[in-house]
Amino acid sequence: MAPTARNRLNDAMQPVITLTTDFGQTGPFVGLMKGVILRHAPTAAIVDLTHQVARFQPSEAGFWLARSYRHFPRGTVHVAVVDPGVGTPRLILAAAHEGHTFLAHDNGILPVVLPAGVVIHSLSPAWQARQGWPAPSNTFHGRDIFAPLAAAIASGRAHAQDVGPVATSVVPASIPVATRSGTRIEGCVVALDTWGNLITNIDASLLEGLTGAVVTIAGREVHLVSTYGLAAPGSLMALVNSLGVVEVAWREGSAAVELDLGRGAPVTVRGSS
Amino acid sequence: MAPTARNRLNDAMQPVITLTTDFGQTGPFVGLMKGVILRHAPTAAIVDLTHQVARFQPSEAGFWLARSYRHFPRGTVHVAVVDPGVGTPRLILAAAHEGHTFLAHDNGILPVVLPAGVVIHSLSPAWQARQGWPAPSNTFHGRDIFAPLAAAIASGRAHAQDVGPVATSVVPASIPVATRSGTRIEGCVVALDTWGNLITNIDASLLEGLTGAVVTIAGREVHLVSTYGLAAPGSLMALVNSLGVVEVAWREGSAAVELDLGRGAPVTVRGSS
Amino acid sequence: MAPTARNRLNDAMQPVITLTTDFGQTGPFVGLMKGVILRHAPTAAIVDLTHQVARFQPSEAGFWLARSYRHFPRGTVHVAVVDPGVGTPRLILAAAHEGHTFLAHDNGILPVVLPAGVVIHSLSPAWQARQGWPAPSNTFHGRDIFAPLAAAIASGRAHAQDVGPVATSVVPASIPVATRSGTRIEGCVVALDTWGNLITNIDASLLEGLTGAVVTIAGREVHLVSTYGLAAPGSLMALVNSLGVVEVAWREGSAAVELDLGRGAPVTVRGSS
């Protein structure tokens, strides 16, 4: 390929790959995925979304990814490896949506990220065998399958729909869905951040048309405000956060610690319409 | 642009951006900043300086940055987001110095990094509005403002002095300044590292002309030595560290744990001149 | 150099550098190494292998590196800085093996990674002086020597054999070697991962020809199985992991916590031949 054409290709398609895992920072496991990606896509930019997903909680990985992917360049490949089934037979899924590609085991992650109706493919052993990758280990699909697969897709050498048949039935979303009935919304805490903010599954869109919204959590009631700065230091507060969902925070403290709550805690929002 | 010209540009200006925050490793927040940077500067190299700044301690971010930036390539853009004022009106500052650009809220970070006299600009709403970025959230300036701004500057599409008027009054340095009076220097611990070394604000230049320097901390006295290896294992020691400041260490242990001290602890150096 | 030639060079040699340290995530120390690398190799891809090596345990760094490097592109330079001797005179070693280059202090890391017979060079003060790098600090060789050295080698401007004389005697491997006598293998735990799995120094090759292998650890016996999924939740198990060594795990729990064991714990495998 002539340099000019190559440059044009590079301009058009700078491979970006994000990684979301429960691997933590100990040991070389995340680094190994990156090593393999760079072997298959030497110019890839690899971004850690987070490696602190609660162990074996695919729902949390799905949640972070759902709330994050739109901020990445179109063409980005998002890999989520949170795998309670390590070492048992389990499908690997691929789906394209809004110009992004998503790769995860069939453990409920993708249905958290993708709206119903998006076509999901499952990696076929035949396609995999044709790639000439080393034989995968039983235990580290992240390194042995997801990494080269992400590299191939991010580099434009493969597409989600190429890698295998349409998956007609996948494990459903592993995260509870918040529901609204009249002016009452029922949700729960689905993730925590570094500061102990309690992040719920209540999307801002569920609040539409509601006024004077009051959030109930752990028996306490608090008005929904528009930003952290409007609460007094040391007080409980609730707001729609930068991810577009209701969050319960403790101004200049940790809501998780103060309320002694974590993932799964029920949260209700009520208002007038 | 012809490939040749483009290559020359790339050679001359490889965008490098560093990130310093108190976001920790939990959640996608650092990754989101990187996603937005890559949308606006697809070839940027993004380096994490640290995301473990003590929560809401702009002074620590300023300190690490002040002691680090010279080691990065000229042209690097350094972003520090440690923001106790999340969600309240607060200015975003930009300054160029020694070929580097620094971006932070107006919360005392930049005056720690920059010598007096460096011109600091504040991002104007008008300039921001012209960029065509999505409307920023109230709560995540790192993703919505700092990331695209850093990308624009690192790519050479904007300069610190373009983004708004000169800030005639900024929040002063949020870190105590060590002072010398005769042969006595008064300072304090401003940061800790992974190993519990106590890092002070006493710059090596303050020791000039001093001989036989003795460091006092927590009622203990110890001679300043030139390197860790000169102290016996399990003993207290003090030296000028690789960042160019006095550090109190516990040879093969944690000074923070052994002395039960942290940020703010007073440190005195005395000598003969 | 004409753009075409330059492009060819870039295609052939994308510099990749991995970093393995005990620096943790606090402070700018890893970031500083990256800053210096980017000054000397602006297009380098820098991968964190891990920065959570147990403090002052060169053996653990050597182990992770030995089990990881083959997954990176040929030409990768691997830097390991775990340096109990900070600030004392100590050699810096460089060795090329299987298309990779390895850099570490002379503290037992490289002999863990490299088979006997690989030529190891030690950085000579004369070579170092010719590079025009700033004078190194006593305490931060990672930033001041390893970073520019790795950049020079990864960029093809230097080779391990250029940097100094052959090191005729180096500090031996800092990790115990597992041994087999008949059908009995004696090894020990050498590393832990995020989930508390106990990773041993017993390479899969030692198991060759052995059937019905039983692992003994902390007075308990467990059969070696092929993958995690074959053990019941809450039960002890042992398998050959993705790094190619025997690992003791607690299905959906932490073996380190359940057995109250860590690095150094003896592990025996017995079988019939």
Short mmCIF file of N, CA and C in Angstrom, two decimals, chain B residues 192-198 217-218 220 236 248-250 252-263, chain C residues 55:
data_model
loop_
_atom_site.label_atom_id
_atom_site.label_comp_id
_atom_site.label_asym_id
_atom_site.label_seq_id
_atom_site.Cartn_x
_atom_site.Cartn_y
_atom_site.Cartn_z
N LEU B 192 2.38 12.08 50.51
CA LEU B 192 2.95 10.77 50.86
C LEU B 192 3.04 9.94 49.59
N ASP B 193 4.00 9.04 49.55
CA ASP B 193 4.02 8.13 48.41
C ASP B 193 3.52 6.74 48.84
N THR B 194 3.56 5.80 47.93
CA THR B 194 3.03 4.46 48.18
C THR B 194 3.66 3.79 49.40
N TRP B 195 4.91 4.13 49.67
CA TRP B 195 5.64 3.43 50.72
C TRP B 195 5.58 4.15 52.07
N GLY B 196 4.79 5.23 52.12
CA GLY B 196 4.69 5.96 53.39
C GLY B 196 5.83 6.92 53.63
N ASN B 197 6.61 7.23 52.62
CA ASN B 197 7.60 8.29 52.77
C ASN B 197 6.88 9.63 52.93
N LEU B 198 7.40 10.46 53.78
CA LEU B 198 6.79 11.77 54.06
C LEU B 198 7.52 12.83 53.25
N ILE B 217 11.38 16.18 63.15
CA ILE B 217 10.00 15.82 62.84
C ILE B 217 9.46 14.98 64.00
N ALA B 218 8.28 15.34 64.48
CA ALA B 218 7.65 14.61 65.58
C ALA B 218 8.59 14.45 66.77
N ARG B 220 11.69 14.07 66.84
CA ARG B 220 12.91 13.32 66.58
C ARG B 220 13.85 14.12 65.70
N LEU B 236 15.03 5.78 61.04
CA LEU B 236 14.52 7.02 60.47
C LEU B 236 15.63 7.70 59.67
N VAL B 248 11.26 12.56 54.49
CA VAL B 248 11.56 11.77 55.68
C VAL B 248 11.09 10.35 55.43
N ALA B 249 12.01 9.41 55.59
CA ALA B 249 11.72 8.03 55.25
C ALA B 249 12.09 7.12 56.40
N TRP B 250 11.58 5.94 56.36
CA TRP B 250 11.94 4.90 57.32
C TRP B 250 12.54 3.79 56.47
N GLU B 252 13.36 0.75 54.73
CA GLU B 252 12.66 -0.53 54.64
C GLU B 252 11.42 -0.58 55.54
N GLY B 253 10.75 0.55 55.66
CA GLY B 253 9.50 0.61 56.40
C GLY B 253 8.73 1.85 55.98
N SER B 254 7.68 2.19 56.73
CA SER B 254 6.86 3.35 56.40
C SER B 254 7.00 4.42 57.47
N ALA B 255 7.55 5.57 57.09
CA ALA B 255 7.69 6.67 58.04
C ALA B 255 6.32 7.14 58.51
N ALA B 256 5.33 7.13 57.60
CA ALA B 256 3.98 7.57 57.97
C ALA B 256 3.42 6.70 59.08
N VAL B 257 3.65 5.40 58.98
CA VAL B 257 3.14 4.47 59.99
C VAL B 257 3.98 4.57 61.27
N GLU B 258 5.29 4.55 61.13
CA GLU B 258 6.16 4.53 62.31
C GLU B 258 6.01 5.79 63.14
N LEU B 259 5.86 6.94 62.45
CA LEU B 259 5.74 8.21 63.19
C LEU B 259 4.29 8.61 63.39
N ASP B 260 3.39 7.85 62.79
CA ASP B 260 1.96 8.17 62.84
C ASP B 260 1.70 9.61 62.39
N LEU B 261 2.26 9.96 61.26
CA LEU B 261 2.15 11.32 60.74
C LEU B 261 1.58 11.32 59.32
N GLY B 262 1.07 12.46 58.92
CA GLY B 262 0.58 12.61 57.55
C GLY B 262 0.74 14.03 57.07
N ARG B 263 -0.05 14.36 56.07
CA ARG B 263 -0.02 15.68 55.46
C ARG B 263 -0.17 16.76 56.52
N ARG C 55 6.37 -4.79 47.75
CA ARG C 55 7.52 -3.90 47.93
C ARG C 55 8.81 -4.69 48.09
#
